[in-house]
Short mmCIF file of C-alpha atoms in Angstrom, two decimals:
data_model
loop_
_atom_site.label_atom_id
_atom_site.label_comp_id
_atom_site.label_asym_id
_atom_site.label_seq_id
_atom_site.Cartn_x
_atom_site.Cartn_y
_atom_site.Cartn_z
CA MET A 959 -19.25 14.49 -6.59
CA THR A 960 -17.05 15.71 -9.43
CA ALA A 961 -17.96 14.61 -12.95
CA TYR A 962 -15.14 12.71 -14.61
CA GLY A 963 -14.82 12.79 -18.40
CA PRO A 964 -12.47 13.56 -21.29
CA GLU A 965 -13.10 17.32 -21.17
CA THR A 966 -12.60 17.72 -17.42
CA THR A 967 -9.27 19.09 -16.20
CA PHE A 968 -7.76 18.62 -12.76
CA ASP A 969 -5.03 20.77 -11.21
CA ASN A 970 -2.36 20.41 -8.56
CA LEU A 971 -2.98 21.78 -5.06
CA ILE A 972 -0.15 24.08 -3.93
CA GLY A 973 -0.40 26.37 -0.94
CA GLY A 974 -4.18 26.09 -0.80
CA ARG A 975 -4.73 26.97 -4.49
CA TRP A 976 -5.55 24.69 -7.40
CA VAL A 977 -2.72 25.41 -9.81
CA PRO A 978 -2.73 24.36 -13.50
CA ALA A 979 0.36 22.87 -15.10
CA GLN A 980 1.87 23.30 -18.55
CA GLN A 981 1.41 19.58 -19.28
CA ARG A 982 -1.53 17.24 -18.71
CA ARG A 983 -2.05 13.50 -18.97
CA GLU A 984 -5.21 11.64 -19.94
CA ASN A 985 -6.41 9.15 -17.34
CA ILE A 986 -7.76 6.00 -19.04
CA SER A 987 -9.84 3.22 -17.49
CA PRO A 988 -8.23 -0.25 -17.76
CA SER A 989 -11.71 -1.77 -18.11
CA ASP A 990 -12.45 0.31 -21.22
CA THR A 991 -9.61 2.13 -22.94
CA SER A 992 -12.10 4.48 -24.62
CA ASP A 993 -13.24 5.73 -21.20
CA VAL A 994 -11.23 8.84 -20.26
CA LEU A 995 -11.70 10.07 -16.71
CA GLY A 996 -10.10 13.46 -17.30
CA ARG A 997 -6.94 15.35 -18.08
CA PHE A 998 -4.70 15.66 -15.04
CA ALA A 999 -1.90 18.14 -14.39
CA ARG A 1000 1.68 16.93 -14.62
CA ALA A 1001 3.82 18.96 -12.26
CA GLY A 1002 7.20 20.33 -13.24
CA ALA A 1003 10.16 20.68 -10.91
CA GLU A 1004 9.20 24.28 -10.14
CA ASP A 1005 5.72 23.15 -9.04
CA VAL A 1006 7.20 20.61 -6.64
CA GLU A 1007 9.56 23.19 -5.20
CA ALA A 1008 6.63 25.58 -4.71
CA ALA A 1009 4.67 22.84 -2.94
CA ILE A 1010 7.61 22.10 -0.62
CA ALA A 1011 7.92 25.82 0.17
CA ALA A 1012 4.19 26.01 0.91
CA ALA A 1013 4.43 23.02 3.24
CA ARG A 1014 7.41 24.60 5.01
CA ALA A 1015 5.52 27.89 5.46
CA ALA A 1016 2.45 26.14 6.86
CA LEU A 1017 4.42 23.96 9.30
CA PRO A 1018 4.71 26.25 12.35
CA ASP A 1019 1.00 27.02 12.63
CA TRP A 1020 -0.08 23.42 12.04
CA SER A 1021 2.54 21.76 14.25
CA TYR A 1022 2.18 24.19 17.17
CA GLY A 1023 -1.60 24.44 16.91
CA THR A 1024 -3.94 22.46 19.10
CA VAL A 1025 -4.39 18.73 18.73
CA GLN A 1026 -8.14 19.42 18.72
CA ARG A 1027 -7.82 21.10 15.33
CA ARG A 1028 -5.95 18.10 13.91
CA PHE A 1029 -8.48 15.73 15.43
CA ASP A 1030 -11.41 17.66 13.96
CA VAL A 1031 -9.98 17.73 10.43
CA LEU A 1032 -9.12 14.01 10.33
CA ASP A 1033 -12.33 12.95 12.05
CA THR A 1034 -14.46 15.04 9.67
CA ALA A 1035 -12.54 13.72 6.67
CA GLY A 1036 -13.11 10.16 7.86
CA THR A 1037 -16.83 10.82 8.13
CA LEU A 1038 -16.97 12.33 4.63
CA VAL A 1039 -15.03 9.43 3.08
CA ARG A 1040 -17.33 6.93 4.80
CA GLU A 1041 -20.44 8.76 3.61
CA ARG A 1042 -19.11 8.81 0.03
CA ALA A 1043 -17.73 5.27 0.00
CA ASP A 1044 -20.04 4.22 -2.85
CA GLU A 1045 -18.95 7.13 -5.05
CA LEU A 1046 -15.28 6.77 -4.19
CA GLY A 1047 -15.45 3.02 -4.76
CA ALA A 1048 -17.02 3.52 -8.16
CA LEU A 1049 -14.30 6.02 -9.09
CA LEU A 1050 -11.54 3.70 -7.87
CA ALA A 1051 -12.99 0.74 -9.80
CA ARG A 1052 -13.21 2.80 -12.96
CA GLU A 1053 -9.72 4.23 -12.62
CA GLU A 1054 -7.61 1.35 -11.25
CA GLY A 1055 -9.66 -1.71 -12.25
CA LYS A 1056 -10.32 -3.12 -8.79
CA PRO A 1057 -13.69 -4.92 -8.64
CA LEU A 1058 -16.47 -2.73 -7.30
CA ALA A 1059 -16.94 -4.51 -3.96
CA GLU A 1060 -13.20 -4.42 -3.22
CA ALA A 1061 -12.97 -0.79 -4.34
CA ARG A 1062 -15.76 0.27 -2.00
CA ALA A 1063 -14.15 -1.68 0.84
CA GLU A 1064 -10.91 0.21 0.19
CA ALA A 1065 -12.74 3.53 0.54
CA VAL A 1066 -14.21 2.35 3.85
CA ARG A 1067 -10.74 1.37 5.01
CA ALA A 1068 -9.47 4.86 4.18
CA ALA A 1069 -12.24 6.27 6.37
CA GLN A 1070 -11.22 3.93 9.19
CA LEU A 1071 -7.59 5.02 8.88
CA LEU A 1072 -8.53 8.70 9.04
CA LYS A 1073 -10.68 8.06 12.10
CA PHE A 1074 -7.99 5.99 13.82
CA PHE A 1075 -5.33 8.64 13.35
CA ALA A 1076 -7.74 11.35 14.46
CA GLY A 1077 -7.68 9.48 17.76
CA GLU A 1078 -3.90 9.24 17.69
CA THR A 1079 -3.69 13.04 17.86
CA LEU A 1080 -4.98 12.67 21.44
CA ARG A 1081 -2.79 9.69 22.29
CA ASN A 1082 0.62 11.17 21.52
CA THR A 1083 1.80 10.58 25.07
CA GLY A 1084 5.31 11.15 26.38
CA GLU A 1085 7.09 10.10 29.54
CA VAL A 1086 8.22 11.92 32.68
CA VAL A 1087 10.96 10.41 34.88
CA GLU A 1088 12.88 11.62 37.89
CA SER A 1089 16.42 12.73 37.22
CA VAL A 1090 19.35 11.21 39.08
CA ARG A 1091 20.32 14.82 39.87
CA PRO A 1092 18.50 16.77 42.57
CA GLY A 1093 15.91 19.32 41.44
CA LEU A 1094 15.66 18.10 37.83
CA THR A 1095 12.85 16.33 36.02
CA VAL A 1096 13.14 14.69 32.64
CA GLU A 1097 10.41 14.83 29.98
CA MET A 1098 10.54 12.70 26.83
CA THR A 1099 8.12 13.75 24.09
CA HIS A 1100 7.42 13.17 20.39
CA GLU A 1101 7.38 16.16 18.03
CA PRO A 1102 6.59 16.49 14.29
CA VAL A 1103 9.42 15.51 11.98
CA GLY A 1104 8.56 18.43 9.65
CA VAL A 1105 7.78 18.44 5.93
CA VAL A 1106 6.95 14.94 4.69
CA GLY A 1107 7.10 13.75 1.09
CA VAL A 1108 4.47 11.07 0.43
CA ILE A 1109 4.98 8.88 -2.66
CA THR A 1110 2.29 6.24 -3.25
CA PRO A 1111 1.64 3.41 -5.76
CA TRP A 1112 -1.32 2.73 -8.00
CA ASN A 1113 -2.63 -0.53 -6.50
CA PHE A 1114 -4.38 0.95 -3.43
CA PRO A 1115 -4.93 4.53 -4.61
CA ILE A 1116 -7.09 5.64 -1.66
CA ALA A 1117 -6.04 3.40 1.25
CA ILE A 1118 -2.26 3.76 0.97
CA PRO A 1119 -2.36 7.56 0.67
CA ALA A 1120 -4.70 7.61 3.69
CA TRP A 1121 -2.42 5.45 5.80
CA LYS A 1122 0.53 7.76 5.07
CA ILE A 1123 -1.12 11.18 5.01
CA ALA A 1124 -3.33 10.62 8.07
CA PRO A 1125 -0.50 9.89 10.55
CA ALA A 1126 1.66 12.60 9.02
CA LEU A 1127 -1.06 15.17 9.67
CA ALA A 1128 -2.05 13.68 13.03
CA PHE A 1129 1.40 14.22 14.48
CA GLY A 1130 1.65 17.80 13.22
CA ASN A 1131 3.59 17.46 9.98
CA THR A 1132 2.85 19.09 6.63
CA VAL A 1133 2.76 17.04 3.44
CA VAL A 1134 3.69 17.11 -0.24
CA PHE A 1135 1.83 14.21 -1.85
CA LYS A 1136 2.81 12.54 -5.13
CA PRO A 1137 0.41 9.79 -6.27
CA ALA A 1138 1.17 7.28 -9.01
CA GLU A 1139 0.46 8.67 -12.48
CA LEU A 1140 -2.01 5.88 -13.26
CA VAL A 1141 -4.41 6.89 -10.46
CA PRO A 1142 -4.57 10.69 -10.10
CA ALA A 1143 -8.37 10.83 -9.82
CA SER A 1144 -8.51 8.82 -6.58
CA ALA A 1145 -5.74 10.98 -5.11
CA HIS A 1146 -7.46 14.19 -6.19
CA ALA A 1147 -10.74 13.03 -4.62
CA LEU A 1148 -9.10 12.17 -1.29
CA VAL A 1149 -7.19 15.47 -1.12
CA SER A 1150 -10.36 17.42 -2.00
CA ILE A 1151 -12.17 15.79 0.92
CA LEU A 1152 -9.36 16.71 3.33
CA VAL A 1153 -9.54 20.30 2.13
CA GLU A 1154 -13.32 20.26 2.58
CA ALA A 1155 -12.80 18.94 6.10
CA GLY A 1156 -11.03 22.16 7.03
CA LEU A 1157 -7.34 21.56 6.38
CA PRO A 1158 -5.48 24.90 6.34
CA ALA A 1159 -3.74 26.08 3.17
CA GLY A 1160 -0.31 24.58 2.57
CA VAL A 1161 -0.65 21.77 5.11
CA LEU A 1162 -1.35 19.25 2.33
CA ASN A 1163 -0.11 19.80 -1.21
CA LEU A 1164 -0.88 17.56 -4.19
CA VAL A 1165 1.63 17.38 -7.05
CA MET A 1166 0.66 14.92 -9.76
CA GLY A 1167 3.15 13.85 -12.37
CA SER A 1168 6.00 11.54 -13.22
CA GLY A 1169 8.30 9.90 -10.72
CA ARG A 1170 11.30 11.08 -12.70
CA VAL A 1171 10.31 14.69 -12.02
CA VAL A 1172 8.13 14.88 -8.90
CA GLY A 1173 9.62 11.92 -7.07
CA ASP A 1174 13.15 13.01 -7.91
CA VAL A 1175 12.67 16.53 -6.52
CA LEU A 1176 11.00 15.23 -3.36
CA SER A 1177 13.75 12.67 -2.77
CA HIS A 1178 16.63 15.12 -3.27
CA SER A 1179 15.25 18.25 -1.61
CA PRO A 1180 17.05 19.40 1.57
CA GLU A 1181 13.77 21.09 2.56
CA VAL A 1182 11.99 17.72 2.91
CA ASP A 1183 12.52 16.21 6.36
CA ALA A 1184 11.09 12.74 5.68
CA VAL A 1185 10.01 10.66 2.70
CA THR A 1186 7.58 7.76 2.90
CA PHE A 1187 7.45 5.60 -0.22
CA THR A 1188 5.58 2.52 -1.41
CA GLY A 1189 6.46 1.01 -4.79
CA SER A 1190 8.91 -1.25 -6.57
CA ALA A 1191 12.24 -2.32 -5.12
CA ALA A 1192 14.17 -0.71 -7.96
CA VAL A 1193 12.56 2.71 -7.54
CA GLY A 1194 12.64 2.38 -3.75
CA ALA A 1195 16.40 1.89 -3.76
CA GLY A 1196 16.82 5.18 -5.60
CA VAL A 1197 14.48 7.01 -3.24
CA ILE A 1198 16.34 5.65 -0.19
CA ALA A 1199 19.73 6.64 -1.58
CA ALA A 1200 18.68 10.15 -2.58
CA ALA A 1201 16.63 10.99 0.51
CA THR A 1202 19.14 9.69 3.03
CA ALA A 1203 21.91 11.56 1.25
CA SER A 1204 19.93 14.80 1.70
CA GLY A 1205 19.46 14.04 5.41
CA ALA A 1206 15.82 12.97 5.36
CA LYS A 1207 14.25 10.13 7.30
CA VAL A 1208 13.07 7.40 4.93
CA GLN A 1209 10.37 4.77 5.14
CA ALA A 1210 9.99 2.44 2.16
CA GLU A 1211 7.74 -0.53 1.37
CA MET A 1212 9.00 -2.34 -1.71
CA GLY A 1213 7.04 -5.49 -2.42
CA GLY A 1214 7.23 -9.17 -1.69
CA LYS A 1215 7.35 -12.72 -2.97
CA ASN A 1216 5.09 -14.10 -0.30
CA PRO A 1217 4.91 -17.82 0.53
CA LEU A 1218 1.76 -19.66 1.59
CA VAL A 1219 2.75 -23.04 3.06
CA VAL A 1220 0.17 -25.84 2.99
CA LEU A 1221 0.93 -28.92 5.10
CA GLY A 1222 -0.60 -32.36 4.88
CA ASP A 1223 -2.75 -31.85 7.97
CA ALA A 1224 -4.28 -28.59 6.71
CA ASP A 1225 -7.95 -27.91 6.10
CA LEU A 1226 -7.44 -28.11 2.33
CA PRO A 1227 -10.68 -26.42 1.20
CA ALA A 1228 -9.92 -23.49 3.52
CA ALA A 1229 -6.33 -23.39 2.28
CA ALA A 1230 -7.49 -23.35 -1.34
CA ASP A 1231 -9.92 -20.52 -0.59
CA ALA A 1232 -7.12 -18.53 1.05
CA ALA A 1233 -4.75 -19.19 -1.84
CA VAL A 1234 -7.27 -17.95 -4.40
CA ASN A 1235 -8.06 -14.91 -2.27
CA GLY A 1236 -4.41 -14.06 -1.69
CA ALA A 1237 -3.22 -14.74 -5.21
CA PHE A 1238 -6.02 -13.43 -7.43
CA PHE A 1239 -8.21 -10.92 -5.59
CA SER A 1240 -7.33 -7.31 -6.44
CA THR A 1241 -6.10 -8.92 -9.69
CA GLY A 1242 -3.07 -10.12 -7.73
CA GLN A 1243 -1.81 -6.53 -7.72
CA ARG A 1244 -0.85 -6.23 -4.06
CA CYS A 1245 2.49 -6.57 -2.33
CA THR A 1246 1.07 -9.10 0.15
CA ALA A 1247 -0.25 -11.44 -2.57
CA SER A 1248 0.26 -15.20 -2.13
CA SER A 1249 2.61 -15.62 -5.07
CA ARG A 1250 4.37 -18.86 -3.99
CA LEU A 1251 2.17 -21.76 -2.87
CA ILE A 1252 4.48 -24.23 -1.11
CA VAL A 1253 2.71 -27.56 -0.67
CA THR A 1254 3.84 -30.84 0.83
CA ALA A 1255 3.82 -33.77 -1.58
CA ASP A 1256 1.16 -35.79 0.29
CA VAL A 1257 -1.56 -33.23 -0.50
CA HIS A 1258 -0.07 -31.44 -3.51
CA ASP A 1259 -2.32 -32.88 -6.21
CA GLU A 1260 -5.51 -32.57 -4.18
CA PHE A 1261 -4.69 -28.98 -3.27
CA VAL A 1262 -3.96 -28.02 -6.90
CA ASP A 1263 -7.27 -29.54 -7.99
CA LEU A 1264 -9.13 -27.55 -5.34
CA VAL A 1265 -7.45 -24.30 -6.39
CA LEU A 1266 -8.20 -24.92 -10.07
CA GLU A 1267 -11.82 -25.68 -9.26
CA ARG A 1268 -12.14 -22.36 -7.40
CA MET A 1269 -10.35 -20.49 -10.17
CA GLY A 1270 -13.02 -21.76 -12.54
CA ARG A 1271 -15.63 -19.83 -10.58
CA LEU A 1272 -13.83 -16.50 -10.89
CA ARG A 1273 -15.36 -14.04 -13.31
CA VAL A 1274 -12.94 -11.77 -15.17
CA GLY A 1275 -14.42 -8.55 -16.50
CA ASP A 1276 -15.22 -4.87 -16.20
CA ALA A 1277 -14.42 -3.73 -12.67
CA ARG A 1278 -17.62 -1.68 -12.57
CA ASP A 1279 -19.78 -4.78 -13.06
CA PRO A 1280 -20.96 -6.05 -9.64
CA GLU A 1281 -20.64 -9.65 -10.90
CA THR A 1282 -16.91 -9.27 -11.64
CA THR A 1283 -14.53 -10.95 -9.19
CA VAL A 1284 -11.26 -10.27 -11.05
CA GLY A 1285 -10.89 -6.94 -12.79
CA PRO A 1286 -8.44 -5.90 -15.49
CA VAL A 1287 -4.71 -5.52 -15.07
CA VAL A 1288 -4.00 -1.84 -14.44
CA SER A 1289 -2.25 -0.96 -17.71
CA ALA A 1290 -0.99 -2.25 -21.04
CA GLU A 1291 2.57 -2.26 -19.69
CA GLN A 1292 1.58 -4.30 -16.65
CA LEU A 1293 -0.32 -6.75 -18.84
CA GLU A 1294 2.74 -7.21 -21.04
CA GLN A 1295 4.89 -7.82 -17.96
CA ASP A 1296 2.47 -10.41 -16.57
CA ARG A 1297 2.32 -12.25 -19.87
CA ALA A 1298 6.13 -12.24 -20.13
CA TYR A 1299 6.41 -13.97 -16.74
CA ILE A 1300 3.77 -16.53 -17.68
CA ASP A 1301 5.42 -17.29 -21.03
CA GLY A 1302 8.81 -17.42 -19.37
CA ALA A 1303 7.59 -19.99 -16.84
CA ALA A 1304 6.29 -22.20 -19.64
CA ALA A 1305 9.60 -21.85 -21.47
CA GLU A 1306 11.44 -22.97 -18.33
CA GLY A 1307 9.36 -26.16 -18.17
CA ALA A 1308 6.46 -25.26 -15.89
CA THR A 1309 2.81 -26.06 -16.61
CA VAL A 1310 0.52 -23.04 -16.91
CA HIS A 1311 -3.18 -23.26 -16.10
CA GLY A 1312 -5.05 -20.17 -17.34
CA GLY A 1313 -3.13 -16.97 -17.91
CA HIS A 1314 -4.73 -16.18 -21.29
CA ARG A 1315 -6.18 -12.90 -22.53
CA VAL A 1316 -9.89 -12.55 -21.91
CA GLN A 1317 -12.20 -10.80 -24.34
CA ALA A 1318 -14.84 -8.44 -22.97
CA ASP A 1319 -17.46 -6.10 -24.40
CA ALA A 1320 -15.01 -3.19 -24.28
CA GLU A 1321 -11.30 -3.07 -25.03
CA GLY A 1322 -9.47 -3.54 -21.73
CA TYR A 1323 -6.50 -5.25 -20.11
CA PHE A 1324 -8.17 -8.51 -19.10
CA LEU A 1325 -6.09 -11.51 -18.07
CA ALA A 1326 -7.33 -14.84 -16.76
CA PRO A 1327 -5.73 -15.84 -13.44
CA ALA A 1328 -2.77 -18.19 -13.91
CA LEU A 1329 -1.69 -21.08 -11.71
CA VAL A 1330 1.79 -22.28 -12.58
CA THR A 1331 2.60 -25.83 -11.47
CA ASP A 1332 5.58 -28.19 -11.86
CA THR A 1333 7.93 -25.40 -10.83
CA THR A 1334 11.27 -25.39 -9.07
CA GLU A 1335 12.70 -22.80 -6.71
CA GLU A 1336 15.21 -21.60 -9.27
CA MET A 1337 12.62 -20.62 -11.89
CA THR A 1338 12.18 -16.89 -12.48
CA ILE A 1339 8.48 -17.13 -11.61
CA ASN A 1340 9.51 -18.11 -8.05
CA ARG A 1341 12.21 -15.47 -7.62
CA GLU A 1342 10.80 -12.21 -8.99
CA GLU A 1343 7.65 -10.30 -8.08
CA VAL A 1344 5.11 -10.55 -10.91
CA PHE A 1345 2.45 -8.23 -9.48
CA GLY A 1346 -0.45 -9.76 -11.35
CA PRO A 1347 -3.00 -12.60 -11.07
CA VAL A 1348 -0.27 -15.25 -11.16
CA ALA A 1349 0.67 -17.83 -8.53
CA SER A 1350 3.17 -20.68 -8.69
CA VAL A 1351 3.13 -24.00 -6.84
CA ILE A 1352 6.26 -25.58 -5.36
CA ARG A 1353 6.12 -29.20 -4.22
CA VAL A 1354 8.14 -30.02 -1.07
CA ALA A 1355 8.68 -33.12 1.05
CA ASP A 1356 7.82 -31.90 4.53
CA TYR A 1357 7.52 -28.94 6.90
CA GLU A 1358 11.25 -28.30 7.25
CA GLU A 1359 11.73 -28.10 3.51
CA ALA A 1360 8.65 -25.89 3.22
CA LEU A 1361 10.05 -23.45 5.79
CA ALA A 1362 13.44 -23.38 4.11
CA VAL A 1363 11.89 -22.68 0.70
CA ALA A 1364 9.63 -20.02 2.18
CA ASN A 1365 12.63 -18.18 3.62
CA ARG A 1366 14.87 -18.46 0.54
CA THR A 1367 13.89 -15.13 -1.02
CA PRO A 1368 15.30 -11.61 -0.90
CA PHE A 1369 11.87 -10.39 0.20
CA GLY A 1370 10.24 -10.73 3.62
CA LEU A 1371 6.87 -8.99 3.75
CA SER A 1372 4.18 -11.58 4.52
CA ALA A 1373 4.24 -15.36 5.01
CA GLY A 1374 1.39 -17.77 5.71
CA ILE A 1375 0.86 -21.36 6.76
CA PHE A 1376 -2.13 -23.69 6.80
CA THR A 1377 -1.90 -26.47 9.35
CA ARG A 1378 -3.84 -28.00 12.23
CA SER A 1379 -0.59 -28.50 14.18
CA LEU A 1380 -0.09 -25.94 16.93
CA ALA A 1381 3.57 -26.94 17.06
CA HIS A 1382 4.13 -26.23 13.36
CA ALA A 1383 2.11 -23.01 13.54
CA ALA A 1384 4.12 -21.75 16.51
CA ASP A 1385 7.43 -22.73 14.94
CA PHE A 1386 6.53 -21.05 11.64
CA ARG A 1387 5.45 -17.89 13.41
CA ARG A 1388 8.85 -17.75 15.10
CA ARG A 1389 11.12 -18.81 12.24
CA ALA A 1390 9.44 -17.34 9.16
CA GLN A 1391 11.61 -14.48 7.90
CA ALA A 1392 8.77 -12.05 7.29
CA GLY A 1393 7.45 -8.94 8.94
CA MET A 1394 3.92 -10.37 9.04
CA VAL A 1395 2.90 -13.99 9.58
CA MET A 1396 -0.56 -15.40 8.87
CA VAL A 1397 -1.72 -18.71 10.36
CA ASN A 1398 -4.68 -20.32 8.58
CA ALA A 1399 -5.42 -17.03 6.82
CA PRO A 1400 -4.50 -15.43 3.47
CA THR A 1401 -1.16 -13.64 3.25
CA ALA A 1402 -3.02 -10.57 2.01
CA GLY A 1403 -5.31 -8.53 4.23
CA VAL A 1404 -4.28 -6.54 7.30
CA ASP A 1405 -6.07 -4.52 9.99
CA TYR A 1406 -5.92 -0.74 9.86
CA HIS A 1407 -4.93 -0.40 13.53
CA ALA A 1408 -2.04 -2.90 13.41
CA SER A 1409 1.53 -2.28 12.27
CA PHE A 1410 2.44 -3.08 8.65
CA GLY A 1411 5.87 -3.83 7.23
CA GLY A 1412 8.40 -6.44 6.26
CA ARG A 1413 12.00 -7.53 6.48
CA LYS A 1414 14.94 -7.96 4.11
CA GLY A 1415 14.32 -6.36 0.71
CA SER A 1416 10.64 -5.68 1.36
CA SER A 1417 10.95 -2.77 3.77
CA PHE A 1418 13.26 -0.03 4.95
CA GLY A 1419 12.78 2.10 8.04
CA PRO A 1420 10.04 2.10 10.70
CA ARG A 1421 6.71 0.30 10.38
CA GLU A 1422 3.56 1.83 8.94
CA GLN A 1423 0.02 1.97 10.37
CA GLY A 1424 -1.23 1.53 13.93
CA ARG A 1425 0.59 2.90 16.96
CA ALA A 1426 3.90 2.08 15.23
CA ALA A 1427 3.39 4.93 12.74
CA ARG A 1428 4.46 7.49 15.35
CA GLU A 1429 8.07 6.29 15.17
CA PHE A 1430 8.49 7.56 11.62
CA PHE A 1431 6.34 10.69 11.70
CA THR A 1432 7.84 12.15 14.88
CA VAL A 1433 11.23 12.90 16.40
CA HIS A 1434 12.03 12.14 20.01
CA LYS A 1435 12.92 14.99 22.33
CA THR A 1436 14.35 14.73 25.85
CA ALA A 1437 14.03 17.85 28.02
CA TYR A 1438 15.68 18.38 31.41
CA ILE A 1439 13.88 20.90 33.61
CA ASN A 1440 15.31 22.60 36.69
CA ALA A 1441 12.49 24.51 38.30
CA GLY A 1442 14.80 25.91 40.95
CA ALA A 1443 14.14 26.26 44.64
CA PRO A 1444 10.87 27.95 45.77
CA GLU A 1445 11.24 31.53 46.97
#
């Protein structure tokens, strides 16, 4: 595998060639700010335009070629990612700060996604119906949408690119891929494996760089047929506006403020385990994190004590240390944002448990998980997405109030409930205003073969992952065929 260090340079992939850029950016580990993984190219507007042109040129051969070729590339790539899961996990942990075990699991998930969508190349079925007119048949099929711009975040730097790029390629599209600037090494490694697996030149192009340049060109280009984006709501709104104005299809995942409801009849130890998992694993840096813990008054104090006890067992430290359970926050800016939310909650009258800086052997962005209690719905901590190891607790009277509080948010990605009542579980599943509902399970954590997406301000456009991915990455065609009378 590639050696990563301060003297190593990494280029963009455009039209099958690794192309240097005029500017480069150092990639620094959040576990040790003296650890530089390399100097990565920062694409200019002309590089992005060249990548789009390369994807357009490669589209006919890739989209009209056999599904066997697409299957072989994705299946081989999945095998290679699985075989190198330890190396990829170590790179991810070093670059993004995700604890080693979670980082390796993410690499395995990327392999599973590649394998799943390899199979989808063979399952792109259509439909044939009889026409109401004599002599005609009607065929309804799904064809590639065209050139796809893929814009991904830093929190799952291998899995999220895989779950966007794999279906795009599976259904015959070509791709221009822009990863987040904080995690270019993981993106570069994944793209390199796809090239090694036999992907033809121009089918997948990697343009690393800033959102203001790369993302802006991708979003505005009339030569891009679809844009799939995962990131913040503010940036997502701009991507949606620009891409739809240029006539592109748009799919956007833009975060959440996910509730985990705990009722008086719940298995409280299991609920506390799920809350800690959902709120603090992956350093809380996931859009499905359990950020609002909504607990009925009869078990509120006991539940808080159980969560605090489990928080005490968490070990904050270097993501590369196998004993670490909570790694660093991804960057200095993110750490500052997390601390601002924690301090703001205290200023508004909440009680903060934890949330302090943690010292380690090396200089890094280490933050102790924070549980914020004595909060009200109106507090900022309960309205805005923090995206860090921070969870707040809201005390409610009963199930109906819990459901109402859970739904009073502009987001609607994931919602969970812990209860032994089948009636409450069924009612919550039906009435929770979220795209995904978890019963007696953490709000975070989804299967690679199931659809992913939310409602309200969390998502825009068709679902991701699973069989649902075809809706975004293809266009529907209806063909009427008159074979004529036999001679």
